[in-house]
Amino acid sequence: GLSLDNVSTAADLVQLGVIRAAYGVGGWVRIDLFGSEGALLLAASRWWLQRGSAAWSVTPTGRRRHRGELLGKWSGCDAKETADALKGVATCLPRSEFPPLLEGEYYWFDLPGCQVVDREGKELGHVTGLRERMGW
């Protein structure tokens, strides 16, 4: 099972994907990625898993891209049944660990709440949410 010794309610967690199911029988999980942030999870030394308001960290021992998904593995998740029990759990990183951006660049998750204006400066509204475009 998972160790909950490092349970937290990290306020700055950003969800980058969601666990969909087990991959194989050795405890690997399939993670559907949001946006193009898979590179951040590939590079991170620690992931946060979040269900509801509880979050706990895991240290990936294996990770790789596979058909638009990310496959992940960590100690304590060693069987298909354990991995399947994590279905729907968010895969996150703390916002404070994201690389800094250049001026004029933004992470997609920072856009909700931003004002939208046209080229003449007329206010059109505010960003209320984002969805991934299908069929690129």
mmCIF file with all atom_site columns, C-alpha atoms in Angstrom:
data_model
loop_
_atom_site.group_PDB
_atom_site.id
_atom_site.type_symbol
_atom_site.label_atom_id
_atom_site.label_alt_id
_atom_site.label_comp_id
_atom_site.label_asym_id
_atom_site.label_entity_id
_atom_site.label_seq_id
_atom_site.pdbx_PDB_ins_code
_atom_site.Cartn_x
_atom_site.Cartn_y
_atom_site.Cartn_z
_atom_site.occupancy
_atom_site.B_iso_or_equiv
_atom_site.pdbx_formal_charge
_atom_site.auth_seq_id
_atom_site.auth_comp_id
_atom_site.auth_asym_id
_atom_site.auth_atom_id
_atom_site.pdbx_PDB_model_num
ATOM 1   C CA . GLY A 1 1   ? 0.000   0.000  0.000   1.00 0.00 ? 1   GLY A CA 1
ATOM 2   C CA . LEU A 1 2   ? 0.881   3.660  0.086   1.00 0.00 ? 2   LEU A CA 1
ATOM 3   C CA . SER A 1 3   ? 2.595   5.243  3.031   1.00 0.00 ? 3   SER A CA 1
ATOM 4   C CA . LEU A 1 4   ? 0.611   8.187  4.289   1.00 0.00 ? 4   LEU A CA 1
ATOM 5   C CA . ASP A 1 5   ? 3.467   9.435  6.527   1.00 0.00 ? 5   ASP A CA 1
ATOM 6   C CA . ASN A 1 6   ? 3.832   12.458 4.264   1.00 0.00 ? 6   ASN A CA 1
ATOM 7   C CA . VAL A 1 7   ? 0.161   13.421 4.017   1.00 0.00 ? 7   VAL A CA 1
ATOM 8   C CA . SER A 1 8   ? -0.268  17.133 3.490   1.00 0.00 ? 8   SER A CA 1
ATOM 9   C CA . THR A 1 9   ? -2.826  19.668 2.430   1.00 0.00 ? 9   THR A CA 1
ATOM 10  C CA . ALA A 1 10  ? -0.378  21.461 0.144   1.00 0.00 ? 10  ALA A CA 1
ATOM 11  C CA . ALA A 1 11  ? -2.182  24.608 -0.932  1.00 0.00 ? 11  ALA A CA 1
ATOM 12  C CA . ASP A 1 12  ? -0.059  25.272 -4.000  1.00 0.00 ? 12  ASP A CA 1
ATOM 13  C CA . LEU A 1 13  ? -0.522  21.909 -5.734  1.00 0.00 ? 13  LEU A CA 1
ATOM 14  C CA . VAL A 1 14  ? -1.243  22.073 -9.457  1.00 0.00 ? 14  VAL A CA 1
ATOM 15  C CA . GLN A 1 15  ? -2.939  19.065 -11.011 1.00 0.00 ? 15  GLN A CA 1
ATOM 16  C CA . LEU A 1 16  ? -1.045  17.967 -14.118 1.00 0.00 ? 16  LEU A CA 1
ATOM 17  C CA . GLY A 1 17  ? -2.839  14.680 -14.722 1.00 0.00 ? 17  GLY A CA 1
ATOM 18  C CA . VAL A 1 18  ? -5.063  11.990 -13.335 1.00 0.00 ? 18  VAL A CA 1
ATOM 19  C CA . ILE A 1 19  ? -4.405  8.299  -12.761 1.00 0.00 ? 19  ILE A CA 1
ATOM 20  C CA . ARG A 1 20  ? -6.666  6.280  -15.076 1.00 0.00 ? 20  ARG A CA 1
ATOM 21  C CA . ALA A 1 21  ? -5.760  2.661  -14.320 1.00 0.00 ? 21  ALA A CA 1
ATOM 22  C CA . ALA A 1 22  ? -3.017  0.144  -13.777 1.00 0.00 ? 22  ALA A CA 1
ATOM 23  C CA . TYR A 1 23  ? -0.553  -0.594 -16.558 1.00 0.00 ? 23  TYR A CA 1
ATOM 24  C CA . GLY A 1 24  ? 0.484   -4.218 -16.409 1.00 0.00 ? 24  GLY A CA 1
ATOM 25  C CA . VAL A 1 25  ? 0.687   -6.202 -13.192 1.00 0.00 ? 25  VAL A CA 1
ATOM 26  C CA . GLY A 1 26  ? 3.752   -4.670 -11.495 1.00 0.00 ? 26  GLY A CA 1
ATOM 27  C CA . GLY A 1 27  ? 2.179   -1.556 -9.959  1.00 0.00 ? 27  GLY A CA 1
ATOM 28  C CA . TRP A 1 28  ? 2.680   0.867  -12.838 1.00 0.00 ? 28  TRP A CA 1
ATOM 29  C CA . VAL A 1 29  ? -0.088  3.433  -13.387 1.00 0.00 ? 29  VAL A CA 1
ATOM 30  C CA . ARG A 1 30  ? -1.399  5.169  -16.520 1.00 0.00 ? 30  ARG A CA 1
ATOM 31  C CA . ILE A 1 31  ? -1.629  8.941  -16.097 1.00 0.00 ? 31  ILE A CA 1
ATOM 32  C CA . ASP A 1 32  ? -3.716  11.070 -18.464 1.00 0.00 ? 32  ASP A CA 1
ATOM 33  C CA . LEU A 1 33  ? -1.893  14.393 -18.795 1.00 0.00 ? 33  LEU A CA 1
ATOM 34  C CA . PHE A 1 34  ? -3.496  17.834 -18.846 1.00 0.00 ? 34  PHE A CA 1
ATOM 35  C CA . GLY A 1 35  ? -2.045  20.376 -21.259 1.00 0.00 ? 35  GLY A CA 1
ATOM 36  C CA . SER A 1 36  ? 1.553   19.798 -22.237 1.00 0.00 ? 36  SER A CA 1
ATOM 37  C CA . GLU A 1 37  ? 2.980   19.497 -18.748 1.00 0.00 ? 37  GLU A CA 1
ATOM 38  C CA . GLY A 1 38  ? 4.211   15.916 -19.034 1.00 0.00 ? 38  GLY A CA 1
ATOM 39  C CA . ALA A 1 39  ? 7.808   17.163 -19.150 1.00 0.00 ? 39  ALA A CA 1
ATOM 40  C CA . LEU A 1 40  ? 7.475   18.569 -15.637 1.00 0.00 ? 40  LEU A CA 1
ATOM 41  C CA . LEU A 1 41  ? 6.387   15.212 -14.218 1.00 0.00 ? 41  LEU A CA 1
ATOM 42  C CA . LEU A 1 42  ? 9.145   13.432 -16.132 1.00 0.00 ? 42  LEU A CA 1
ATOM 43  C CA . ALA A 1 43  ? 11.744  15.719 -14.562 1.00 0.00 ? 43  ALA A CA 1
ATOM 44  C CA . ALA A 1 44  ? 10.357  15.993 -11.013 1.00 0.00 ? 44  ALA A CA 1
ATOM 45  C CA . SER A 1 45  ? 12.056  14.033 -8.242  1.00 0.00 ? 45  SER A CA 1
ATOM 46  C CA . ARG A 1 46  ? 8.807   13.828 -6.267  1.00 0.00 ? 46  ARG A CA 1
ATOM 47  C CA . TRP A 1 47  ? 5.136   13.717 -7.259  1.00 0.00 ? 47  TRP A CA 1
ATOM 48  C CA . TRP A 1 48  ? 2.118   14.571 -5.166  1.00 0.00 ? 48  TRP A CA 1
ATOM 49  C CA . LEU A 1 49  ? -0.987  12.422 -5.347  1.00 0.00 ? 49  LEU A CA 1
ATOM 50  C CA . GLN A 1 50  ? -4.192  14.090 -4.259  1.00 0.00 ? 50  GLN A CA 1
ATOM 51  C CA . ARG A 1 51  ? -7.619  12.705 -3.423  1.00 0.00 ? 51  ARG A CA 1
ATOM 52  C CA . GLY A 1 52  ? -10.029 15.285 -2.092  1.00 0.00 ? 52  GLY A CA 1
ATOM 53  C CA . SER A 1 53  ? -8.195  17.541 0.359   1.00 0.00 ? 53  SER A CA 1
ATOM 54  C CA . ALA A 1 54  ? -5.543  14.948 1.279   1.00 0.00 ? 54  ALA A CA 1
ATOM 55  C CA . ALA A 1 55  ? -2.270  14.824 -0.634  1.00 0.00 ? 55  ALA A CA 1
ATOM 56  C CA . TRP A 1 56  ? 0.805   12.661 -0.200  1.00 0.00 ? 56  TRP A CA 1
ATOM 57  C CA . SER A 1 57  ? 4.150   12.579 -1.933  1.00 0.00 ? 57  SER A CA 1
ATOM 58  C CA . VAL A 1 58  ? 5.741   9.669  -3.744  1.00 0.00 ? 58  VAL A CA 1
ATOM 59  C CA . THR A 1 59  ? 9.184   9.307  -5.275  1.00 0.00 ? 59  THR A CA 1
ATOM 60  C CA . PRO A 1 60  ? 8.947   7.908  -8.801  1.00 0.00 ? 60  PRO A CA 1
ATOM 61  C CA . THR A 1 61  ? 11.192  4.919  -9.432  1.00 0.00 ? 61  THR A CA 1
ATOM 62  C CA . GLY A 1 62  ? 10.095  4.663  -13.063 1.00 0.00 ? 62  GLY A CA 1
ATOM 63  C CA . ARG A 1 63  ? 8.374   6.892  -15.591 1.00 0.00 ? 63  ARG A CA 1
ATOM 64  C CA . ARG A 1 64  ? 8.030   7.068  -19.331 1.00 0.00 ? 64  ARG A CA 1
ATOM 65  C CA . ARG A 1 65  ? 5.759   8.387  -22.052 1.00 0.00 ? 65  ARG A CA 1
ATOM 66  C CA . HIS A 1 66  ? 3.439   5.910  -23.744 1.00 0.00 ? 66  HIS A CA 1
ATOM 67  C CA . ARG A 1 67  ? 0.892   6.862  -26.450 1.00 0.00 ? 67  ARG A CA 1
ATOM 68  C CA . GLY A 1 68  ? 0.058   10.318 -25.104 1.00 0.00 ? 68  GLY A CA 1
ATOM 69  C CA . GLU A 1 69  ? 0.015   9.163  -21.496 1.00 0.00 ? 69  GLU A CA 1
ATOM 70  C CA . LEU A 1 70  ? 2.629   9.014  -18.809 1.00 0.00 ? 70  LEU A CA 1
ATOM 71  C CA . LEU A 1 71  ? 3.396   5.706  -17.126 1.00 0.00 ? 71  LEU A CA 1
ATOM 72  C CA . GLY A 1 72  ? 4.603   5.932  -13.547 1.00 0.00 ? 72  GLY A CA 1
ATOM 73  C CA . LYS A 1 73  ? 5.854   3.662  -10.794 1.00 0.00 ? 73  LYS A CA 1
ATOM 74  C CA . TRP A 1 74  ? 6.932   4.222  -7.177  1.00 0.00 ? 74  TRP A CA 1
ATOM 75  C CA . SER A 1 75  ? 7.790   2.134  -4.141  1.00 0.00 ? 75  SER A CA 1
ATOM 76  C CA . GLY A 1 76  ? 4.685   0.913  -2.326  1.00 0.00 ? 76  GLY A CA 1
ATOM 77  C CA . CYS A 1 77  ? 2.655   0.572  -5.510  1.00 0.00 ? 77  CYS A CA 1
ATOM 78  C CA . ASP A 1 78  ? 3.784   -2.897 -6.492  1.00 0.00 ? 78  ASP A CA 1
ATOM 79  C CA . ALA A 1 79  ? 0.658   -4.694 -7.719  1.00 0.00 ? 79  ALA A CA 1
ATOM 80  C CA . LYS A 1 80  ? -2.092  -4.167 -10.270 1.00 0.00 ? 80  LYS A CA 1
ATOM 81  C CA . GLU A 1 81  ? -4.706  -4.033 -7.510  1.00 0.00 ? 81  GLU A CA 1
ATOM 82  C CA . THR A 1 82  ? -2.859  -1.224 -5.713  1.00 0.00 ? 82  THR A CA 1
ATOM 83  C CA . ALA A 1 83  ? -2.513  0.741  -8.947  1.00 0.00 ? 83  ALA A CA 1
ATOM 84  C CA . ASP A 1 84  ? -6.179  0.212  -9.863  1.00 0.00 ? 84  ASP A CA 1
ATOM 85  C CA . ALA A 1 85  ? -7.239  1.513  -6.432  1.00 0.00 ? 85  ALA A CA 1
ATOM 86  C CA . LEU A 1 86  ? -5.656  4.854  -7.364  1.00 0.00 ? 86  LEU A CA 1
ATOM 87  C CA . LYS A 1 87  ? -7.985  5.413  -10.315 1.00 0.00 ? 87  LYS A CA 1
ATOM 88  C CA . GLY A 1 88  ? -9.110  9.053  -10.338 1.00 0.00 ? 88  GLY A CA 1
ATOM 89  C CA . VAL A 1 89  ? -6.326  10.287 -8.050  1.00 0.00 ? 89  VAL A CA 1
ATOM 90  C CA . ALA A 1 90  ? -4.780  13.578 -9.200  1.00 0.00 ? 90  ALA A CA 1
ATOM 91  C CA . THR A 1 91  ? -1.083  13.714 -10.046 1.00 0.00 ? 91  THR A CA 1
ATOM 92  C CA . CYS A 1 92  ? 0.322   17.082 -8.987  1.00 0.00 ? 92  CYS A CA 1
ATOM 93  C CA . LEU A 1 93  ? 3.387   19.205 -8.429  1.00 0.00 ? 93  LEU A CA 1
ATOM 94  C CA . PRO A 1 94  ? 3.694   22.213 -6.143  1.00 0.00 ? 94  PRO A CA 1
ATOM 95  C CA . ARG A 1 95  ? 3.455   25.488 -8.072  1.00 0.00 ? 95  ARG A CA 1
ATOM 96  C CA . SER A 1 96  ? 6.523   26.682 -6.171  1.00 0.00 ? 96  SER A CA 1
ATOM 97  C CA . GLU A 1 97  ? 8.629   24.002 -7.931  1.00 0.00 ? 97  GLU A CA 1
ATOM 98  C CA . PHE A 1 98  ? 7.774   25.101 -11.483 1.00 0.00 ? 98  PHE A CA 1
ATOM 99  C CA . PRO A 1 99  ? 10.586  26.696 -13.500 1.00 0.00 ? 99  PRO A CA 1
ATOM 100 C CA . PRO A 1 100 ? 10.360  30.479 -13.790 1.00 0.00 ? 100 PRO A CA 1
ATOM 101 C CA . LEU A 1 101 ? 8.973   31.880 -17.039 1.00 0.00 ? 101 LEU A CA 1
ATOM 102 C CA . LEU A 1 102 ? 10.188  34.699 -19.224 1.00 0.00 ? 102 LEU A CA 1
ATOM 103 C CA . GLU A 1 103 ? 8.292   37.988 -19.230 1.00 0.00 ? 103 GLU A CA 1
ATOM 104 C CA . GLY A 1 104 ? 5.052   37.634 -21.180 1.00 0.00 ? 104 GLY A CA 1
ATOM 105 C CA . GLU A 1 105 ? 4.916   33.830 -20.726 1.00 0.00 ? 105 GLU A CA 1
ATOM 106 C CA . TYR A 1 106 ? 2.305   32.122 -18.557 1.00 0.00 ? 106 TYR A CA 1
ATOM 107 C CA . TYR A 1 107 ? 1.447   28.639 -17.405 1.00 0.00 ? 107 TYR A CA 1
ATOM 108 C CA . TRP A 1 108 ? -2.016  27.565 -18.575 1.00 0.00 ? 108 TRP A CA 1
ATOM 109 C CA . PHE A 1 109 ? -3.224  27.079 -15.005 1.00 0.00 ? 109 PHE A CA 1
ATOM 110 C CA . ASP A 1 110 ? -2.463  30.723 -14.218 1.00 0.00 ? 110 ASP A CA 1
ATOM 111 C CA . LEU A 1 111 ? -4.903  31.987 -16.878 1.00 0.00 ? 111 LEU A CA 1
ATOM 112 C CA . PRO A 1 112 ? -8.283  31.558 -15.117 1.00 0.00 ? 112 PRO A CA 1
ATOM 113 C CA . GLY A 1 113 ? -9.242  34.915 -13.663 1.00 0.00 ? 113 GLY A CA 1
ATOM 114 C CA . CYS A 1 114 ? -7.150  36.911 -16.154 1.00 0.00 ? 114 CYS A CA 1
ATOM 115 C CA . GLN A 1 115 ? -8.804  39.735 -18.036 1.00 0.00 ? 115 GLN A CA 1
ATOM 116 C CA . VAL A 1 116 ? -9.342  39.207 -21.789 1.00 0.00 ? 116 VAL A CA 1
ATOM 117 C CA . VAL A 1 117 ? -9.072  42.240 -24.075 1.00 0.00 ? 117 VAL A CA 1
ATOM 118 C CA . ASP A 1 118 ? -9.114  42.636 -27.840 1.00 0.00 ? 118 ASP A CA 1
ATOM 119 C CA . ARG A 1 119 ? -6.340  44.329 -29.821 1.00 0.00 ? 119 ARG A CA 1
ATOM 120 C CA . GLU A 1 120 ? -7.926  47.742 -29.292 1.00 0.00 ? 120 GLU A CA 1
ATOM 121 C CA . GLY A 1 121 ? -7.961  47.240 -25.519 1.00 0.00 ? 121 GLY A CA 1
ATOM 122 C CA . LYS A 1 122 ? -11.716 46.655 -25.200 1.00 0.00 ? 122 LYS A CA 1
ATOM 123 C CA . GLU A 1 123 ? -12.474 44.326 -22.285 1.00 0.00 ? 123 GLU A CA 1
ATOM 124 C CA . LEU A 1 124 ? -14.139 41.108 -23.427 1.00 0.00 ? 124 LEU A CA 1
ATOM 125 C CA . GLY A 1 125 ? -14.379 39.395 -20.054 1.00 0.00 ? 125 GLY A CA 1
ATOM 126 C CA . HIS A 1 126 ? -12.296 37.104 -17.858 1.00 0.00 ? 126 HIS A CA 1
ATOM 127 C CA . VAL A 1 127 ? -10.964 33.581 -18.337 1.00 0.00 ? 127 VAL A CA 1
ATOM 128 C CA . THR A 1 128 ? -13.250 31.249 -16.385 1.00 0.00 ? 128 THR A CA 1
ATOM 129 C CA . GLY A 1 129 ? -11.675 27.947 -17.383 1.00 0.00 ? 129 GLY A CA 1
ATOM 130 C CA . LEU A 1 130 ? -9.826  26.042 -20.050 1.00 0.00 ? 130 LEU A CA 1
ATOM 131 C CA . ARG A 1 131 ? -10.380 22.829 -21.919 1.00 0.00 ? 131 ARG A CA 1
ATOM 132 C CA . GLU A 1 132 ? -8.066  20.860 -24.104 1.00 0.00 ? 132 GLU A CA 1
ATOM 133 C CA . ARG A 1 133 ? -8.729  21.110 -27.822 1.00 0.00 ? 133 ARG A CA 1
ATOM 134 C CA . MET A 1 134 ? -9.411  17.720 -29.381 1.00 0.00 ? 134 MET A CA 1
ATOM 135 C CA . GLY A 1 135 ? -8.269  16.555 -32.807 1.00 0.00 ? 135 GLY A CA 1
ATOM 136 C CA . TRP A 1 136 ? -5.091  18.578 -33.267 1.00 0.00 ? 136 TRP A CA 1
#
